[in-house]
mmCIF file of C-alpha atoms and ligand atoms in Angstrom:
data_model
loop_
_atom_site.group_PDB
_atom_site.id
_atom_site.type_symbol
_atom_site.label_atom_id
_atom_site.label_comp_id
_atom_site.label_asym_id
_atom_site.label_seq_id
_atom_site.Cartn_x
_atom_site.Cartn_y
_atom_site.Cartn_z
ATOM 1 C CA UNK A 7 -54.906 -7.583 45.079
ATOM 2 C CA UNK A 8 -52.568 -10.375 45.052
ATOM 3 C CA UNK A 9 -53.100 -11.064 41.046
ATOM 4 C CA UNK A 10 -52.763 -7.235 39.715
ATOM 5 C CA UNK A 11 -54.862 -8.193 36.480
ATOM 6 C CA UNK A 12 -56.633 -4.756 35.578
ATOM 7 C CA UNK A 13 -53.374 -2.997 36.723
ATOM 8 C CA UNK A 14 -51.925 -0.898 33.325
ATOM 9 C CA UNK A 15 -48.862 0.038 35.028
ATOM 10 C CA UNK A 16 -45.947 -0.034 32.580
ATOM 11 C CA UNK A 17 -47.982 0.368 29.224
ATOM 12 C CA UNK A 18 -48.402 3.643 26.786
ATOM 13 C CA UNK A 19 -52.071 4.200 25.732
ATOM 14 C CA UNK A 20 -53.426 6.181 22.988
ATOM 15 C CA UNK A 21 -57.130 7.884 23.546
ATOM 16 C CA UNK A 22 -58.587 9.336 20.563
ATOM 17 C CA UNK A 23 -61.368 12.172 21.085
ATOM 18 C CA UNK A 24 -59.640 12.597 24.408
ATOM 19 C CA UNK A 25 -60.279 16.428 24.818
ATOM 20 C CA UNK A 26 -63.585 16.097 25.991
ATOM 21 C CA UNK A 27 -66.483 13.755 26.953
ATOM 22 C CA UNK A 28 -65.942 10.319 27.317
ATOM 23 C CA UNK A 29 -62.328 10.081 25.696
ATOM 24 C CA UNK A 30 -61.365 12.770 28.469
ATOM 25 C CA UNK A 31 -62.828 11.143 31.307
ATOM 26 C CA UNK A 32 -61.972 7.384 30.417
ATOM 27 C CA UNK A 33 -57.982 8.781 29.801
ATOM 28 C CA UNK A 34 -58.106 9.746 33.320
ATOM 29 C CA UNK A 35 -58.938 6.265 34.533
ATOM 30 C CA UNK A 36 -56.521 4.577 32.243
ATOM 31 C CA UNK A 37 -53.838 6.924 33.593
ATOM 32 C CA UNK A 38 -55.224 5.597 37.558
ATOM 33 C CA UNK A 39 -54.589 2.361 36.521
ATOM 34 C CA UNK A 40 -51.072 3.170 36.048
ATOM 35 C CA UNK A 41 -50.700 3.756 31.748
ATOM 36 C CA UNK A 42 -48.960 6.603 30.825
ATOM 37 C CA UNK A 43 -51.716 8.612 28.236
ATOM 38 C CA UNK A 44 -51.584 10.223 25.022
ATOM 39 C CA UNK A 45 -54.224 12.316 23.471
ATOM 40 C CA UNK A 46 -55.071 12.043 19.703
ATOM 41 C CA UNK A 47 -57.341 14.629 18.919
ATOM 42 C CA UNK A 48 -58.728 17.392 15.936
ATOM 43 C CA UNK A 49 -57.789 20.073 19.058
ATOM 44 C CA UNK A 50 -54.932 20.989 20.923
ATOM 45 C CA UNK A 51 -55.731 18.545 24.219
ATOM 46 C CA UNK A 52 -52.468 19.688 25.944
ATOM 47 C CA UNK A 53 -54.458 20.687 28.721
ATOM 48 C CA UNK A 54 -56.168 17.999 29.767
ATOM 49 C CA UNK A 55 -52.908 16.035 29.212
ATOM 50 C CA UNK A 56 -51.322 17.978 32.115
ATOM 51 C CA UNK A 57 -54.156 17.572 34.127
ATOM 52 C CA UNK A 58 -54.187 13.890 33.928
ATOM 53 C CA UNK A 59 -50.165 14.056 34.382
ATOM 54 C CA UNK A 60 -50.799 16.358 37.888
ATOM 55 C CA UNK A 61 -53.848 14.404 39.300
ATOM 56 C CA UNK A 62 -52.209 10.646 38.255
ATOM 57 C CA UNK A 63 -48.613 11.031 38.039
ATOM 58 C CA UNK A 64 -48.202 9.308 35.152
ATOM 59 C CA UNK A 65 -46.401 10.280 31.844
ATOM 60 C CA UNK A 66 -48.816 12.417 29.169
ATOM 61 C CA UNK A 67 -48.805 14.379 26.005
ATOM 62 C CA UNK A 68 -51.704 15.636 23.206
ATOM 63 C CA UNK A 69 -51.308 15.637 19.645
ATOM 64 C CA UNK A 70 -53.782 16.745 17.008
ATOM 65 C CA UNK A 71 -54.818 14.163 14.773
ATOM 66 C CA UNK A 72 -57.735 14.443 12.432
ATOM 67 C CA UNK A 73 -58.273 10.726 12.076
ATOM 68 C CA UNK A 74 -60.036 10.453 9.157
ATOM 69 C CA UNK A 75 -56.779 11.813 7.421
ATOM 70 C CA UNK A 76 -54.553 8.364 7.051
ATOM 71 C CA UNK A 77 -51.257 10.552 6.856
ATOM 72 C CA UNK A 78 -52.302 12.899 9.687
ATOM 73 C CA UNK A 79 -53.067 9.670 11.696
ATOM 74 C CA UNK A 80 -49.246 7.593 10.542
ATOM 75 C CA UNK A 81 -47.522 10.658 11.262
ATOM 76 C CA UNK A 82 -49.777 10.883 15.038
ATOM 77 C CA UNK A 83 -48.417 7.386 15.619
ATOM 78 C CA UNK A 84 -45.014 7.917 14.901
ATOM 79 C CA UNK A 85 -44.704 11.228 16.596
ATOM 80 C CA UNK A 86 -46.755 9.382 20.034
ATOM 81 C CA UNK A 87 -44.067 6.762 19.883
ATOM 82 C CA UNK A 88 -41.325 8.704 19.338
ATOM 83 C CA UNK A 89 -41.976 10.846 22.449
ATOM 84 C CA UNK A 90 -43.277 7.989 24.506
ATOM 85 C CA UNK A 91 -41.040 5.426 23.701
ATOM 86 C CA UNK A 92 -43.460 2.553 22.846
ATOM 87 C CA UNK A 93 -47.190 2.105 22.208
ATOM 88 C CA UNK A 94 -49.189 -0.619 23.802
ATOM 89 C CA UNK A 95 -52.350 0.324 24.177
ATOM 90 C CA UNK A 96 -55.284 1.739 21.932
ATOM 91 C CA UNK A 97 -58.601 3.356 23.150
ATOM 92 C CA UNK A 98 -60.344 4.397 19.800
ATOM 93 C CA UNK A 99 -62.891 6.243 20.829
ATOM 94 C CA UNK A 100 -63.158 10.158 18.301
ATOM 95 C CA UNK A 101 -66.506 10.283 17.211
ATOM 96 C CA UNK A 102 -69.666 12.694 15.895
ATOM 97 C CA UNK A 103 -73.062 12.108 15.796
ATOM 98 C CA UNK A 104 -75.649 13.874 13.270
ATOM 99 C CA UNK A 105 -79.319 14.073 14.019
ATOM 100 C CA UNK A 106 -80.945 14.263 10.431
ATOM 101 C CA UNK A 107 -83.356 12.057 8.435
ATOM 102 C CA UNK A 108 -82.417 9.945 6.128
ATOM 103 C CA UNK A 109 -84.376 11.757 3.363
ATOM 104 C CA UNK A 110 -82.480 14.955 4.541
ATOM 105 C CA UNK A 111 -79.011 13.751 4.870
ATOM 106 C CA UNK A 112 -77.065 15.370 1.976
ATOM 107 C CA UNK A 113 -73.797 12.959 0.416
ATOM 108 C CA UNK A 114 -71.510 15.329 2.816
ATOM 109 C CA UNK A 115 -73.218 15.080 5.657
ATOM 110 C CA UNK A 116 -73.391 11.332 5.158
ATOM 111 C CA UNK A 117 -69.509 11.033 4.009
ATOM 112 C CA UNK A 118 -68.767 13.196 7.298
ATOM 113 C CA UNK A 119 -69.948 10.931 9.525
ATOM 114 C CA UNK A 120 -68.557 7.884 8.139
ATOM 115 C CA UNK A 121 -65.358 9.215 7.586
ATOM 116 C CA UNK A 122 -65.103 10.005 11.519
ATOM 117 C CA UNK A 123 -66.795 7.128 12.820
ATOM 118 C CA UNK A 124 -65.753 4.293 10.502
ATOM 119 C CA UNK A 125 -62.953 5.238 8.449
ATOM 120 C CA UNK A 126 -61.437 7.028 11.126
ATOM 121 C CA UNK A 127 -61.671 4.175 13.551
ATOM 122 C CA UNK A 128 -59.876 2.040 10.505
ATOM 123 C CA UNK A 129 -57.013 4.164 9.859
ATOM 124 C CA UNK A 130 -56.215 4.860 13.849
ATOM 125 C CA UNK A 131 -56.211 0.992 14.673
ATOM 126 C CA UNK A 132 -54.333 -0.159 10.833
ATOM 127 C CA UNK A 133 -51.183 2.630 11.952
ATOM 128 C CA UNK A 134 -51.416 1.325 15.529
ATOM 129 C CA UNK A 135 -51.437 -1.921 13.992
ATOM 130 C CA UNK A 136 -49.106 -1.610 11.698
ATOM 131 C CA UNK A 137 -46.357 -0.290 14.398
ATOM 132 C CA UNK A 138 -47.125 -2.949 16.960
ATOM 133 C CA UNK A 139 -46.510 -5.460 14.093
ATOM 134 C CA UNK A 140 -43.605 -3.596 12.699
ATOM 135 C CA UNK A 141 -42.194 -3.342 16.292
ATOM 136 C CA UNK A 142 -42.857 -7.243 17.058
ATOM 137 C CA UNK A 143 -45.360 -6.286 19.640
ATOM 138 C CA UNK A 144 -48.037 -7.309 20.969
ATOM 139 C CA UNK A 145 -51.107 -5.184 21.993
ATOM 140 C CA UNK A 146 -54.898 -4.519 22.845
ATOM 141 C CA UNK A 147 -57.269 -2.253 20.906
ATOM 142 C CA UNK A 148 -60.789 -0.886 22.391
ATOM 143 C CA UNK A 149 -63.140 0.422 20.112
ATOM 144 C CA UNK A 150 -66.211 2.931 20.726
ATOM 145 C CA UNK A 151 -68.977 1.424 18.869
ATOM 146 C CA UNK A 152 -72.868 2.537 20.041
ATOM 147 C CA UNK A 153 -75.713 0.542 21.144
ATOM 148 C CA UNK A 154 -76.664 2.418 17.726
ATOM 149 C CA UNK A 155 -74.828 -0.254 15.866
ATOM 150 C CA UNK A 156 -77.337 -2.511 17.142
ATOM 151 C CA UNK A 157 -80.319 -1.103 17.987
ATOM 152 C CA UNK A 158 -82.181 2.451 15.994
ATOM 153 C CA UNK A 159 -82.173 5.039 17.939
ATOM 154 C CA UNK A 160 -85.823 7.383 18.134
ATOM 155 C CA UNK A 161 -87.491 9.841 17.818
ATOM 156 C CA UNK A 162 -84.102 11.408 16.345
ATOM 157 C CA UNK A 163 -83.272 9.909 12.830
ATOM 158 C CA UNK A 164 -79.356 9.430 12.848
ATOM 159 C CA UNK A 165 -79.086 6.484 9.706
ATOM 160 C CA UNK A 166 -75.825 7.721 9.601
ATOM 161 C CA UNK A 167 -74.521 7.345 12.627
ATOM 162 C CA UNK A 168 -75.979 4.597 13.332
ATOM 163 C CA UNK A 169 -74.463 2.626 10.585
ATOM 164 C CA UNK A 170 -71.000 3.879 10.948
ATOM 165 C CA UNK A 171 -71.525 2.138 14.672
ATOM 166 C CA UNK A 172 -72.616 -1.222 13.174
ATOM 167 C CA UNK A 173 -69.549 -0.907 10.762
ATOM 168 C CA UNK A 174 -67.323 -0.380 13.765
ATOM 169 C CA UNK A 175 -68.919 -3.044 15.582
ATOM 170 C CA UNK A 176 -68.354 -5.659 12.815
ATOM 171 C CA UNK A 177 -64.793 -4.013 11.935
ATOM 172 C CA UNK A 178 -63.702 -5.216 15.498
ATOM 173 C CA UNK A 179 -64.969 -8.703 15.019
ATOM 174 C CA UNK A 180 -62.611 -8.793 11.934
ATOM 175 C CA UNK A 181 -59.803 -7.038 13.305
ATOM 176 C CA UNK A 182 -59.773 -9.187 15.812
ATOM 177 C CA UNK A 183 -59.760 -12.339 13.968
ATOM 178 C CA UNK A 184 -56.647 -11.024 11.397
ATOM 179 C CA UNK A 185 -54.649 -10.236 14.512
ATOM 180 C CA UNK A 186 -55.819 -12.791 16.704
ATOM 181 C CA UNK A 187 -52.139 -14.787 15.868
ATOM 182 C CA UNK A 188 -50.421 -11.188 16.051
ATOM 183 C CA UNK A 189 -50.775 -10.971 19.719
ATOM 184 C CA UNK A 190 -53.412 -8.073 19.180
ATOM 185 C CA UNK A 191 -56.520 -7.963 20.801
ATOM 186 C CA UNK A 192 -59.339 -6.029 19.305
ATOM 187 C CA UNK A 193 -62.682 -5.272 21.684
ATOM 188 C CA UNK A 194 -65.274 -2.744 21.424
ATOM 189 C CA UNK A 195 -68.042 -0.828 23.623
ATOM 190 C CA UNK A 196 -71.519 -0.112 22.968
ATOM 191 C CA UNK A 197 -72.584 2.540 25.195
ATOM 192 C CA UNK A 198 -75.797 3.404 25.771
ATOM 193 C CA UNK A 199 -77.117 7.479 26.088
ATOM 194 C CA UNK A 200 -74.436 8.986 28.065
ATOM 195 C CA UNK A 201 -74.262 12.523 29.189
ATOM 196 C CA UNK A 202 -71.441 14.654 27.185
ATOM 197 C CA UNK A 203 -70.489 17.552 25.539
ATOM 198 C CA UNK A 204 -72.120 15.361 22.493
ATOM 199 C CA UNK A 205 -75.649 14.529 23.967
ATOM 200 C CA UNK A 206 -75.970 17.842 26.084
ATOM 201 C CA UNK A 207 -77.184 20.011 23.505
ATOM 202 C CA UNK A 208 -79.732 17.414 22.161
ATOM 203 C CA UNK A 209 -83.139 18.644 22.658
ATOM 204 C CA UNK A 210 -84.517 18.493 25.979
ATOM 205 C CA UNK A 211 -87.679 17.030 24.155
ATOM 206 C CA UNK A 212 -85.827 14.313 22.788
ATOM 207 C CA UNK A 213 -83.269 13.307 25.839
ATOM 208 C CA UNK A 214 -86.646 13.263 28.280
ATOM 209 C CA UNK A 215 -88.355 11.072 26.008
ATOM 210 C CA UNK A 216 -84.540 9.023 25.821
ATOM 211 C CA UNK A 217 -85.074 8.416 29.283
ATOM 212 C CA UNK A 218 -88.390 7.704 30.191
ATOM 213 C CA UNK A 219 -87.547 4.471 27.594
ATOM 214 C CA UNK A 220 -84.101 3.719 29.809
ATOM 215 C CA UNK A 221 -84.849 0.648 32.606
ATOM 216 C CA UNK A 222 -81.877 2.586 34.981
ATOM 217 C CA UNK A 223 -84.440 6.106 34.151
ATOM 218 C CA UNK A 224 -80.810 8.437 33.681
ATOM 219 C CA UNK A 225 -78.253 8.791 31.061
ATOM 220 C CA UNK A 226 -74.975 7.326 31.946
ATOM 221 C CA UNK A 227 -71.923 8.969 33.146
ATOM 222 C CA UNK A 228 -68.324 8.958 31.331
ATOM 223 C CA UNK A 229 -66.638 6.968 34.344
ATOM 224 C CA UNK A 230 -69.151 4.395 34.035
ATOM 225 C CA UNK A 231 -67.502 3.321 30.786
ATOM 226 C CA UNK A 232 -64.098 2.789 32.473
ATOM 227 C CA UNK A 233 -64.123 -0.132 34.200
ATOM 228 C CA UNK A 234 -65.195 -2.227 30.879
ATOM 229 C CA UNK A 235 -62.605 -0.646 28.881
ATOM 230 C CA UNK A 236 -59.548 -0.908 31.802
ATOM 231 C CA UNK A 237 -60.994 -4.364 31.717
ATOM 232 C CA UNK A 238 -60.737 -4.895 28.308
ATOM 233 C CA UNK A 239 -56.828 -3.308 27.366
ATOM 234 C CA UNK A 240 -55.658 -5.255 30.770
ATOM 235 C CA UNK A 241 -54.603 -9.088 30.925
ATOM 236 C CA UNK A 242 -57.917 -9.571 33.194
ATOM 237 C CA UNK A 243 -59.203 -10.068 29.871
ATOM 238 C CA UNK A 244 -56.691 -11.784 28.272
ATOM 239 C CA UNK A 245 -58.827 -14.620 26.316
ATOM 240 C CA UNK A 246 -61.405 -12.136 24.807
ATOM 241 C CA UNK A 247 -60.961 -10.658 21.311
ATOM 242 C CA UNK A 248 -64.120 -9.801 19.066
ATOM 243 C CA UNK A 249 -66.611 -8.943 21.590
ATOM 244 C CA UNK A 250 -68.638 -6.253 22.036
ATOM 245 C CA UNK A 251 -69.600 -5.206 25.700
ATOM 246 C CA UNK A 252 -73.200 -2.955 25.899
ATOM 247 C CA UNK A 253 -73.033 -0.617 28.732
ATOM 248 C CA UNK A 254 -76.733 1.113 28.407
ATOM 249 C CA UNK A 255 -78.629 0.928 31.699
ATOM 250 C CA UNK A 256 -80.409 -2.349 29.921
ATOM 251 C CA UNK A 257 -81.928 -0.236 27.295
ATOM 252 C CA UNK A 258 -81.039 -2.892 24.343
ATOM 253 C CA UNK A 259 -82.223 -5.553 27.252
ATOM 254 C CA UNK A 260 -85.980 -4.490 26.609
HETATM 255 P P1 LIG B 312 -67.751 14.328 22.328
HETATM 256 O O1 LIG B 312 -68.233 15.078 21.155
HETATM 257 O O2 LIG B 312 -68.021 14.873 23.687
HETATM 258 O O3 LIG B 312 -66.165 14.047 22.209
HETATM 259 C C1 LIG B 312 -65.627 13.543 21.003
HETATM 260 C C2 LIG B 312 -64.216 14.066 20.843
HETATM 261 O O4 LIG B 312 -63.696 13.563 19.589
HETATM 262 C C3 LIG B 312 -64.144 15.585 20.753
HETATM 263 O O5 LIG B 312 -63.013 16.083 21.427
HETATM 264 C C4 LIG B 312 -64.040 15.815 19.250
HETATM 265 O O6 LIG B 312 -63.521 17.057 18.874
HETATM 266 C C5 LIG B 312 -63.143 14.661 18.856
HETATM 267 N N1 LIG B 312 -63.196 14.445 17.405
HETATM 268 C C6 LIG B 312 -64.260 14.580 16.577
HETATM 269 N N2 LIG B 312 -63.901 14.379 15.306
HETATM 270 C C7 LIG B 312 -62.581 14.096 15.324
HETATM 271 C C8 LIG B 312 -61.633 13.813 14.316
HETATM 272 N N3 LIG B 312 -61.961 13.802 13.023
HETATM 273 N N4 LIG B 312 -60.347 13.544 14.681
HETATM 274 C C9 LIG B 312 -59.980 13.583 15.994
HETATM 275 N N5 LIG B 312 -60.833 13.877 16.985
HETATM 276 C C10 LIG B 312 -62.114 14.128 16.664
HETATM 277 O O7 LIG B 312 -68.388 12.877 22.203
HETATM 278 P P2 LIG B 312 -68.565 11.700 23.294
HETATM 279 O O8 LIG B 312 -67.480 11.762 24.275
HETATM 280 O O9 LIG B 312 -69.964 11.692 23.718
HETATM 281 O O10 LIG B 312 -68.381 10.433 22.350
HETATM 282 C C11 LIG B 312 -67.156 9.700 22.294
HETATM 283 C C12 LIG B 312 -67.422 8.436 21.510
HETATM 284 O O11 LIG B 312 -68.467 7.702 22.136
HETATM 285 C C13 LIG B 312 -67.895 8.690 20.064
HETATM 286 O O12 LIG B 312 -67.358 7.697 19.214
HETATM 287 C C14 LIG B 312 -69.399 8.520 20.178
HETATM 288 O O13 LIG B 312 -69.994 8.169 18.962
HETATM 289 C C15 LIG B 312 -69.468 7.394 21.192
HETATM 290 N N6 LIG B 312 -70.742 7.270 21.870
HETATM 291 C C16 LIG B 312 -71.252 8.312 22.589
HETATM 292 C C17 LIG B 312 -72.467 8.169 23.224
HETATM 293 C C18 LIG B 312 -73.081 9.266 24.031
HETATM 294 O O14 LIG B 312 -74.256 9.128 24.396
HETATM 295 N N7 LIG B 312 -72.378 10.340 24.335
HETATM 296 C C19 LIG B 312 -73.234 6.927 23.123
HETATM 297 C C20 LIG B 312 -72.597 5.892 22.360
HETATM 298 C C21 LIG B 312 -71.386 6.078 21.753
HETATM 299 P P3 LIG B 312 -64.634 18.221 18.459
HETATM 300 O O15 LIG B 312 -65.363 18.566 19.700
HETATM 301 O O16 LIG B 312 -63.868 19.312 17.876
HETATM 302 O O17 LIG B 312 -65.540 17.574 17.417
#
């Protein structure tokens, strides 16, 4: 490529929800684009840290961060930029899903779910924020929304979930225009059903019915949500802030 534009080479990124599913797989990709990784996560992710270290050669560490705890998360930053030097890069991607009606959904389950969806999408990207500002940096900011935050999800009901996405969704437009002058780019994704550690213990009922309704007929894979986000934390996207890219097999096309 004579014009290295998706090339990461010589940034730090941060992956929250990075020990498993689509945080773990997407880290790996960031890290083969040439970013040196670190893991925010509720578990100890020092494993798949090293992994991504021995397979990409690039610089890694895990911390454990319970996002939706604001000190938890400004100590996480501080400690991630202390042992990697700088922070450029932000994919903020922890999440949890409930399947429960609306009727059924007690005020904890419903306060659960927000807190790790919303709030905890909030706090990660204020403290990255914060230190990019604080630093005089600039930086770029991907968000995991849901083609939930568009779009309700059946036969499950998940009114939780599903408006924690649409707050995430609208949280990046904002984000985006506050830091527009800051040098800090703010994007999201809306992925469609995509087979993890999350959707893999869904009823089979439910995911067979999921996707007969799918245009592509299959769930999506991790790795097919990498390119969009490389794309989006790399200067091949340097003009676009505030957007929301749906990666669903066209199911919100239909
Ligand atoms: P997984 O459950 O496989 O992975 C999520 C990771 O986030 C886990 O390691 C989890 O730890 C961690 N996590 C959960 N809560 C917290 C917390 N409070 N603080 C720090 N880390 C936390 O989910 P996916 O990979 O499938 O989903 C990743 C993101 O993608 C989520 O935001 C999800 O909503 C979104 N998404 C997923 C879709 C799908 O079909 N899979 C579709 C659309 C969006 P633990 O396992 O202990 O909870």
């Amino acid at each position: 490529m004579k014009h290295d534009i998706f090339s990461l080479k010589g940034k730090v990124a941060i992956v929250t929800g990075g020990n498993q599913g689509i945080g773990k797989v997407v880290a790996g990709y960031i890290a083969d684009a040439g970013a040196d990784v670190i893991i925010f996560d509720k578990n100890d992710a020092t494993a798949v840290a090293e992994e991504i270290a021995e397979e990409y050669g690039v610089r890694t560490g895990a911390i454990i961060c319970n996002v939706t705890d604001p000190e938890d998360v400004k100590k996480a930053i501080g400690e991630a930029a202390e042992k990697m030097g700088t922070l450029d890069l932000l994919f903020n991607n922890a999440g949890i899903c409930l399947h429960k009606d609306a009727l059924d959904c007690t005020p904890k389950d419903w306060l659960k779910v927000i807190g790790v969806n919303l709030n905890g999408i909030f706090f990660v990207a204020q403290a990255f924020g914060r230190y990019l500002v604080s630093n005089g940096k600039s930086g770029n900011i991907v968000n995991t929304a849901s083609m939930s935050a568009t779009i309700v999800n059946i036969p499950q009901g998940q009114a939780s979930y599903n408006s924690s996405k649409a707050g995430v969704a609208h949280l990046t437009k904002s984000l985006a225009v506050e830091w527009a002058e800051k040098g800090i780019r703010v994007n999201s994704i809306s992925p469609g059903y995509i087979m993890t550690e999350m959707t893999g213990t869904v009823r089979k009922d439910w995911r067979d019915f999921w996707v007969s309704t799918i245009p592509f007929k299959r769930m999506g894979k991790p790795e097919e949500l990498a390119g969009a986000v490389i794309y989006l934390l790399s200067d091949a996207s340097t003009y676009t802030s505030g957007c929301d890219m749906l990666i669903d097999g066209c199911f919100t096309a239909v």
